[in-house]
């Protein structure tokens, strides 16, 4: 797969503050790549640098093999959709979508044809003559997307495009965007702070924190094989268990709970484990499992959430399918296998609690 976008060592400072530091990644042609990170992690700045709206202090940007670090915006041929509707209020849907084509001096007949195509593609046919103030939030974002796509951009840059919408509409548009992308295959970069959105839509995820890249990988990589404590805590819910390294394993109480490759004996270590990666058993199968008492069992439909108390200080949360709940009830004694944990030296960026799902 060739790369539509390549960033190498991008740094951007605002005064003495470094907003983006040494960011490098590639976005494969035809895919959706997500830039995922908390607010303030530098995602929008990276996107603006790719669009040419911002110039980096260091590093280089390539678009389809051409260096564009200082290239003018109009040479880059990117379509941009922002979180906040930037539709022209005095123009109908049709004229909003036609805007970039008009600027590009596309003849009227061709323009009309392209706008009709986009109205169909974005399911807005019935709304062509409406003004933006007569549209719902979701419809406005579809118009914004149609307008960005009209001039056939090489890249589509989406900056939290659904961020201002309520949860149900956001989910609908997510599904719709995935279908649209399958149809068009335009290389897209999606900025989001929503890990579910990134996992659902993207083929590649760039996880950012405090201006730096923490990990670049497939959704399965960042979810199941987090490269840093930050990624383990930010992408998906995780239980956090602190212990000490003894003969290559994290020791908690009397149990050696998970492999700690690369960490020295005697050093502190932190194990992160997803609620669905805890394996519970009514009997102790090995010295690797930790005894616990079941505190509560909450059915949530496809899974049940089980609160487990290890000791006075520590509880863990497991999620199990109902078929695995035999012998697991409040008060019962169980053994927890934590061998699917990801283990790191203690780092910054995550709290000691289960991060929110
Ligand atoms: P994100 O999109 O991940 O929320 P941004 O890229 O918008 O993050 O911002 C990263 C950091 O850079 C933030 O701390 C923000 O306040 C700062 N920043 C962004 N743009 C500017 C600017 N033009 N001047 C000063 N600081 C800025
Ligand atoms: Mg932003």
Short mmCIF file of C-alpha atoms and ligand atoms in Angstrom, two decimals:
data_model
loop_
_atom_site.label_atom_id
_atom_site.label_comp_id
_atom_site.label_asym_id
_atom_site.label_seq_id
_atom_site.Cartn_x
_atom_site.Cartn_y
_atom_site.Cartn_z
CA UNK A 1 0.00 0.00 0.00
CA UNK A 2 1.45 3.38 -0.95
CA UNK A 3 1.31 6.31 1.42
CA UNK A 4 -0.87 9.28 0.60
CA UNK A 5 0.51 11.25 3.52
CA UNK A 6 3.90 11.04 5.13
CA UNK A 7 4.99 13.17 8.05
CA UNK A 8 8.57 13.17 9.23
CA UNK A 9 9.63 14.76 12.50
CA UNK A 10 6.95 17.45 12.58
CA UNK A 11 7.35 19.98 15.39
CA UNK A 12 5.21 23.07 16.00
CA UNK A 13 5.74 25.60 18.78
CA UNK A 14 3.54 28.45 19.89
CA UNK A 15 5.92 30.79 21.73
CA UNK A 16 7.75 28.66 24.28
CA UNK A 17 5.02 25.97 24.22
CA UNK A 18 5.60 22.90 22.05
CA UNK A 19 2.18 21.81 20.76
CA UNK A 20 3.49 19.09 18.42
CA UNK A 21 6.83 17.37 18.91
CA UNK A 22 8.66 15.16 16.44
CA UNK A 23 5.53 13.60 14.97
CA UNK A 24 6.07 11.01 12.24
CA UNK A 25 3.55 8.66 10.63
CA UNK A 26 2.23 7.57 7.27
CA UNK A 27 -1.38 7.32 6.13
CA UNK A 28 -1.92 4.61 3.51
CA UNK A 29 -3.76 5.49 0.29
CA UNK A 30 -7.45 4.77 0.26
CA UNK A 31 -7.73 4.18 4.00
CA UNK A 32 -9.09 6.04 6.99
CA UNK A 33 -6.34 6.92 9.46
CA UNK A 34 -7.45 8.24 12.84
CA UNK A 35 -5.50 10.73 14.94
CA UNK A 36 -6.70 9.76 18.40
CA UNK A 37 -5.87 11.57 21.62
CA UNK A 38 -7.25 13.69 24.42
CA UNK A 39 -8.09 17.34 23.99
CA UNK A 40 -4.95 19.46 23.62
CA UNK A 41 -2.74 16.60 22.41
CA UNK A 42 -1.94 18.37 19.13
CA UNK A 43 -4.28 16.56 16.72
CA UNK A 44 -5.82 19.62 15.07
CA UNK A 45 -2.41 21.26 14.73
CA UNK A 46 -1.13 18.20 12.83
CA UNK A 47 -4.19 18.26 10.58
CA UNK A 48 -3.78 21.98 9.90
CA UNK A 49 -0.12 21.41 8.99
CA UNK A 50 -1.18 18.73 6.49
CA UNK A 51 -3.79 21.09 5.05
CA UNK A 52 -1.22 23.87 4.72
CA UNK A 53 -3.08 26.16 7.14
CA UNK A 54 -0.14 26.02 9.52
CA UNK A 55 3.63 25.74 8.89
CA UNK A 56 5.78 23.41 11.04
CA UNK A 57 8.89 24.70 12.80
CA UNK A 58 10.68 21.48 11.91
CA UNK A 59 10.00 18.35 9.89
CA UNK A 60 8.59 17.58 6.47
CA UNK A 61 5.21 16.76 4.92
CA UNK A 62 4.72 14.65 1.79
CA UNK A 63 1.43 14.28 -0.04
CA UNK A 64 1.33 11.51 -2.62
CA UNK A 65 5.10 11.48 -2.87
CA UNK A 66 5.53 15.26 -3.33
CA UNK A 67 7.07 17.30 -0.59
CA UNK A 68 4.50 19.90 0.45
CA UNK A 69 5.99 21.21 3.72
CA UNK A 70 5.76 24.78 2.44
CA UNK A 71 3.41 24.13 -0.49
CA UNK A 72 0.46 26.51 -0.84
CA UNK A 73 -2.95 25.30 0.35
CA UNK A 74 -4.41 25.23 -3.17
CA UNK A 75 -1.74 22.84 -4.48
CA UNK A 76 -2.51 20.24 -1.85
CA UNK A 77 -6.04 19.45 -3.03
CA UNK A 78 -7.43 18.55 0.36
CA UNK A 79 -11.03 18.64 1.51
CA UNK A 80 -11.61 19.80 5.08
CA UNK A 81 -14.55 19.23 7.43
CA UNK A 82 -14.55 20.84 10.89
CA UNK A 83 -16.48 20.10 14.04
CA UNK A 84 -18.45 23.30 13.84
CA UNK A 85 -20.57 23.74 10.80
CA UNK A 86 -18.85 26.10 8.49
CA UNK A 87 -21.63 26.20 5.91
CA UNK A 88 -22.45 29.48 4.19
CA UNK A 89 -25.69 30.54 5.82
CA UNK A 90 -26.90 32.66 2.94
CA UNK A 91 -26.50 29.79 0.44
CA UNK A 92 -28.76 26.81 -0.19
CA UNK A 93 -27.46 23.27 0.22
CA UNK A 94 -26.93 23.06 -3.54
CA UNK A 95 -24.90 26.27 -3.66
CA UNK A 96 -22.89 25.27 -0.62
CA UNK A 97 -21.90 22.00 -2.29
CA UNK A 98 -21.11 23.78 -5.57
CA UNK A 99 -18.92 26.38 -3.87
CA UNK A 100 -15.50 24.77 -4.42
CA UNK A 101 -16.38 23.91 -8.01
CA UNK A 102 -17.35 27.50 -8.72
CA UNK A 103 -14.12 28.77 -7.20
CA UNK A 104 -12.29 26.21 -9.37
CA UNK A 105 -14.11 27.63 -12.46
CA UNK A 106 -15.79 24.33 -13.32
CA UNK A 107 -18.36 25.03 -16.11
CA UNK A 108 -21.98 25.19 -14.95
CA UNK A 109 -23.25 22.04 -16.66
CA UNK A 110 -20.45 19.94 -15.15
CA UNK A 111 -20.91 21.60 -11.81
CA UNK A 112 -24.64 20.82 -11.71
CA UNK A 113 -23.95 17.22 -12.59
CA UNK A 114 -21.33 16.85 -9.87
CA UNK A 115 -23.61 18.47 -7.27
CA UNK A 116 -26.42 16.07 -8.20
CA UNK A 117 -24.02 13.14 -7.76
CA UNK A 118 -23.04 14.38 -4.31
CA UNK A 119 -26.62 15.06 -3.24
CA UNK A 120 -27.39 11.44 -4.08
CA UNK A 121 -24.25 10.12 -2.43
CA UNK A 122 -24.91 11.98 0.81
CA UNK A 123 -28.67 11.29 0.71
CA UNK A 124 -29.56 14.97 0.61
CA UNK A 125 -31.57 15.05 -2.65
CA UNK A 126 -34.73 16.31 -1.01
CA UNK A 127 -32.93 19.14 0.74
CA UNK A 128 -31.08 20.77 -2.18
CA UNK A 129 -32.94 24.08 -1.96
CA UNK A 130 -32.96 24.45 1.82
CA UNK A 131 -30.84 26.90 3.77
CA UNK A 132 -28.53 25.57 6.52
CA UNK A 133 -30.65 26.97 9.36
CA UNK A 134 -33.47 24.63 8.27
CA UNK A 135 -31.27 21.51 8.60
CA UNK A 136 -30.53 19.24 11.55
CA UNK A 137 -26.96 19.03 12.88
CA UNK A 138 -26.41 15.68 11.18
CA UNK A 139 -27.71 16.98 7.85
CA UNK A 140 -25.42 19.99 8.06
CA UNK A 141 -22.38 17.78 8.56
CA UNK A 142 -23.42 15.72 5.53
CA UNK A 143 -23.60 18.93 3.47
CA UNK A 144 -20.15 19.93 4.79
CA UNK A 145 -18.82 16.54 3.71
CA UNK A 146 -20.45 16.80 0.26
CA UNK A 147 -18.95 20.27 -0.16
CA UNK A 148 -15.48 19.00 0.80
CA UNK A 149 -15.75 16.04 -1.60
CA UNK A 150 -17.13 18.00 -4.60
CA UNK A 151 -13.77 19.07 -6.10
CA UNK A 152 -12.50 15.45 -5.84
CA UNK A 153 -9.79 16.09 -3.23
CA UNK A 154 -6.79 13.77 -2.92
CA UNK A 155 -7.22 13.80 0.83
CA UNK A 156 -10.17 14.27 3.11
CA UNK A 157 -9.31 15.81 6.48
CA UNK A 158 -12.00 15.48 9.15
CA UNK A 159 -11.52 17.34 12.44
CA UNK A 160 -13.95 15.92 15.03
CA UNK A 161 -16.69 16.10 12.38
CA UNK A 162 -19.36 14.62 14.65
CA UNK A 163 -18.11 16.10 17.91
CA UNK A 164 -20.95 18.60 18.32
CA UNK A 165 -23.76 16.08 17.70
CA UNK A 166 -25.63 13.97 20.22
CA UNK A 167 -24.67 10.34 20.73
CA UNK A 168 -27.38 8.76 18.59
CA UNK A 169 -26.81 11.01 15.56
CA UNK A 170 -23.06 10.57 15.98
CA UNK A 171 -23.44 6.79 15.78
CA UNK A 172 -25.67 7.06 12.69
CA UNK A 173 -23.21 9.32 10.89
CA UNK A 174 -20.32 7.06 11.84
CA UNK A 175 -22.00 4.08 10.18
CA UNK A 176 -22.88 6.25 7.21
CA UNK A 177 -19.30 7.59 6.86
CA UNK A 178 -17.90 4.05 6.92
CA UNK A 179 -20.23 3.10 4.04
CA UNK A 180 -19.44 6.26 2.10
CA UNK A 181 -15.74 5.61 2.50
CA UNK A 182 -16.11 2.03 1.26
CA UNK A 183 -17.82 3.44 -1.83
CA UNK A 184 -15.36 6.30 -2.54
CA UNK A 185 -12.08 5.06 -1.08
CA UNK A 186 -10.75 8.59 -0.64
CA UNK A 187 -7.74 8.73 1.68
CA UNK A 188 -9.03 10.22 4.90
CA UNK A 189 -7.53 11.49 8.13
CA UNK A 190 -9.98 11.62 11.01
CA UNK A 191 -9.22 13.57 14.17
CA UNK A 192 -11.12 12.32 17.19
CA UNK A 193 -10.82 12.06 20.97
CA UNK A 194 -13.35 9.21 20.91
CA UNK A 195 -11.60 5.84 20.99
CA UNK A 196 -14.74 3.99 19.87
CA UNK A 197 -15.02 6.20 16.81
CA UNK A 198 -11.38 5.55 15.93
CA UNK A 199 -11.64 1.79 16.49
CA UNK A 200 -14.82 1.55 14.41
CA UNK A 201 -13.85 3.73 11.45
CA UNK A 202 -10.10 3.63 11.00
CA UNK A 203 -7.78 1.04 9.48
CA UNK A 204 -4.80 2.74 11.11
CA UNK A 205 -4.71 4.66 14.38
CA UNK A 206 -2.11 7.22 15.46
CA UNK A 207 -2.44 7.68 19.23
CA UNK A 208 -1.26 11.13 20.39
CA UNK A 209 -0.58 12.48 23.85
CA UNK A 210 0.93 15.84 24.80
CA UNK A 211 2.03 16.59 21.25
CA UNK A 212 3.79 13.28 20.69
CA UNK A 213 2.92 10.01 18.98
CA UNK A 214 2.48 7.17 21.50
CA UNK A 215 1.73 4.40 18.99
CA UNK A 216 0.85 3.86 15.35
CA UNK A 217 -0.96 0.65 14.51
CA UNK A 218 -4.09 -1.15 13.45
CA UNK A 219 -7.12 -0.95 15.76
CA UNK A 220 -6.25 -4.47 16.97
CA UNK A 221 -2.66 -3.40 17.71
CA UNK A 222 -3.49 -0.38 19.80
CA UNK A 223 -6.32 -2.18 21.58
CA UNK A 224 -4.70 -5.54 22.26
CA UNK A 225 -1.00 -4.70 22.14
CA UNK A 226 -0.69 -1.19 23.59
CA UNK A 227 2.87 0.10 23.25
CA UNK A 228 2.76 2.44 26.24
CA UNK A 229 0.89 2.78 29.55
CA UNK A 230 -0.87 5.82 28.09
CA UNK A 231 -2.29 3.80 25.18
CA UNK A 232 -3.33 0.97 27.49
CA UNK A 233 -5.27 3.41 29.63
CA UNK A 234 -6.71 5.59 26.86
CA UNK A 235 -7.82 3.05 24.26
CA UNK A 236 -10.44 0.87 25.91
CA UNK A 237 -11.15 0.30 29.57
CA UNK A 238 -8.37 -1.28 31.58
CA UNK A 239 -7.85 -2.53 35.11
CA UNK A 240 -4.60 -1.32 36.60
CA UNK A 241 -2.62 -3.47 39.01
CA UNK A 242 0.71 -2.37 40.50
CA UNK A 243 3.26 -4.92 41.69
CA UNK A 244 6.94 -5.81 41.76
CA UNK A 245 8.92 -7.83 39.21
CA UNK A 246 10.02 -11.22 40.54
CA UNK A 247 11.73 -13.72 38.20
CA UNK A 248 10.37 -12.04 35.09
CA UNK A 249 6.80 -11.76 36.33
CA UNK A 250 4.70 -9.15 38.09
CA UNK A 251 4.11 -10.31 41.64
CA UNK A 252 0.91 -9.29 43.39
CA UNK A 253 0.42 -10.80 46.83
CA UNK A 254 1.63 -14.39 46.52
CA UNK A 255 0.79 -14.70 42.82
CA UNK A 256 3.03 -14.13 39.79
CA UNK A 257 0.29 -12.68 37.65
CA UNK A 258 1.77 -11.79 34.25
CA UNK A 259 5.01 -11.89 32.30
CA UNK A 260 7.16 -8.76 32.64
CA UNK A 261 9.65 -9.15 29.79
CA UNK A 262 12.46 -6.67 29.80
CA UNK A 263 11.90 -5.39 33.35
CA UNK A 264 14.54 -5.97 36.02
CA UNK A 265 13.81 -8.09 39.06
CA UNK A 266 12.85 -5.99 42.03
CA UNK A 267 11.64 -3.04 39.95
CA UNK A 268 8.05 -1.79 40.13
CA UNK A 269 5.69 -2.77 37.31
CA UNK A 270 2.12 -2.00 36.33
CA UNK A 271 -0.19 -4.53 34.68
CA UNK A 272 -3.09 -3.32 32.51
CA UNK A 273 -5.81 -5.80 31.69
CA UNK A 274 -9.12 -5.37 29.86
CA UNK A 275 -12.28 -6.36 31.73
CA UNK A 276 -13.01 -9.04 29.10
CA UNK A 277 -9.47 -10.42 29.36
CA UNK A 278 -9.82 -11.49 33.00
CA UNK A 279 -10.37 -15.23 33.23
CA UNK A 280 -12.20 -16.42 36.35
CA UNK A 281 -12.12 -19.89 37.80
CA UNK A 282 -13.68 -21.34 40.98
CA UNK A 283 -10.48 -23.31 41.67
CA UNK A 284 -6.85 -22.26 41.70
CA UNK A 285 -5.26 -23.64 38.54
CA UNK A 286 -1.74 -22.26 39.02
CA UNK A 287 0.36 -19.94 41.09
CA UNK A 288 -0.35 -17.32 38.45
CA UNK A 289 -3.90 -16.65 39.55
CA UNK A 290 -5.00 -14.22 42.25
CA UNK A 291 -7.69 -15.11 44.78
CA UNK A 292 -10.61 -12.70 45.03
CA UNK A 293 -14.13 -12.41 46.33
CA UNK A 294 -17.05 -11.55 44.06
CA UNK A 295 -18.65 -8.31 45.24
CA UNK A 296 -21.36 -7.84 42.65
CA UNK A 297 -22.62 -9.18 39.33
CA UNK A 298 -24.43 -6.71 37.04
CA UNK A 299 -26.09 -8.06 33.88
CA UNK A 300 -25.57 -5.70 30.91
CA UNK A 301 -27.15 -7.72 28.12
CA UNK A 302 -24.44 -9.49 26.12
CA UNK A 303 -22.04 -9.44 29.09
CA UNK A 304 -22.21 -9.22 32.85
CA UNK A 305 -19.96 -6.90 34.82
CA UNK A 306 -18.36 -8.59 37.82
CA UNK A 307 -16.73 -6.57 40.60
CA UNK A 308 -13.93 -8.54 42.28
CA UNK A 309 -12.25 -7.66 45.56
CA UNK A 310 -8.61 -8.73 45.85
CA UNK A 311 -7.93 -7.16 49.23
CA UNK A 312 -8.91 -4.15 51.30
CA UNK A 313 -7.30 -1.77 48.80
CA UNK A 314 -7.98 -3.26 45.42
CA UNK A 315 -10.93 -4.21 43.23
CA UNK A 316 -10.92 -5.32 39.59
CA UNK A 317 -13.73 -5.38 37.05
CA UNK A 318 -14.37 -8.33 34.75
CA UNK A 319 -16.84 -8.63 31.90
CA UNK A 320 -18.08 -12.12 31.13
CA UNK A 321 -20.67 -13.60 28.80
CA UNK A 322 -23.64 -14.99 30.76
CA UNK A 323 -22.54 -18.54 29.83
CA UNK A 324 -19.42 -18.11 32.00
CA UNK A 325 -21.23 -17.04 35.14
CA UNK A 326 -21.62 -20.53 36.68
CA UNK A 327 -20.48 -20.42 40.29
CA UNK A 328 -19.97 -16.65 40.15
CA UNK A 329 -22.28 -14.84 42.55
CA UNK A 330 -21.83 -12.19 45.21
CA UNK A 331 -19.74 -13.68 48.04
CA UNK A 332 -18.21 -16.52 46.03
CA UNK A 333 -14.46 -17.13 46.04
CA UNK A 334 -12.75 -17.12 42.63
CA UNK A 335 -9.26 -17.15 41.14
CA UNK A 336 -8.37 -14.57 38.52
CA UNK A 337 -6.00 -15.35 35.68
CA UNK A 338 -4.36 -12.09 34.59
CA UNK A 339 -1.94 -13.53 32.06
CA UNK A 340 -3.41 -11.43 29.24
CA UNK A 341 -2.24 -8.23 30.90
CA UNK A 342 0.08 -5.72 29.22
CA UNK A 343 2.92 -4.91 31.59
CA UNK A 344 4.95 -1.70 31.74
CA UNK A 345 7.32 0.12 34.05
CA UNK A 346 5.24 2.70 35.92
CA UNK A 347 4.72 5.69 33.67
CA UNK A 348 2.79 8.88 33.56
CA UNK A 349 -0.45 9.56 31.77
CA UNK A 350 -2.75 7.04 33.41
CA UNK A 351 -4.53 6.93 36.72
CA UNK A 352 -4.57 4.01 39.10
CA UNK A 353 -8.25 3.31 38.46
CA UNK A 354 -10.17 1.56 35.75
CA UNK A 355 -10.27 3.98 32.85
CA UNK A 356 -13.78 4.71 31.56
CA UNK A 357 -15.11 2.40 28.87
P1 LIG B 1 -6.23 18.96 19.91
O1 LIG B 1 -6.79 19.16 18.54
O2 LIG B 1 -5.62 17.60 20.12
O3 LIG B 1 -7.23 19.27 20.98
P2 LIG B 1 -4.59 21.27 19.27
O4 LIG B 1 -3.72 20.85 18.15
O5 LIG B 1 -5.77 22.11 18.94
O6 LIG B 1 -5.02 20.00 20.13
O7 LIG B 1 -3.74 22.08 20.33
C1 LIG B 1 -2.58 21.54 20.94
C2 LIG B 1 -2.05 22.56 21.92
O8 LIG B 1 -1.56 23.69 21.23
C3 LIG B 1 -3.10 23.07 22.88
O9 LIG B 1 -2.51 23.23 24.15
C4 LIG B 1 -3.48 24.41 22.29
O10 LIG B 1 -3.92 25.30 23.29
C5 LIG B 1 -2.19 24.86 21.66
N1 LIG B 1 -2.44 25.72 20.49
C6 LIG B 1 -3.04 25.35 19.34
N2 LIG B 1 -3.08 26.36 18.45
C7 LIG B 1 -2.49 27.43 19.06
C8 LIG B 1 -2.21 28.80 18.67
N3 LIG B 1 -2.55 29.24 17.47
N4 LIG B 1 -1.57 29.57 19.57
C9 LIG B 1 -1.22 29.11 20.78
N5 LIG B 1 -1.44 27.84 21.22
C10 LIG B 1 -2.07 27.01 20.37
MG1 LIG B 2 -8.73 19.73 17.98
#
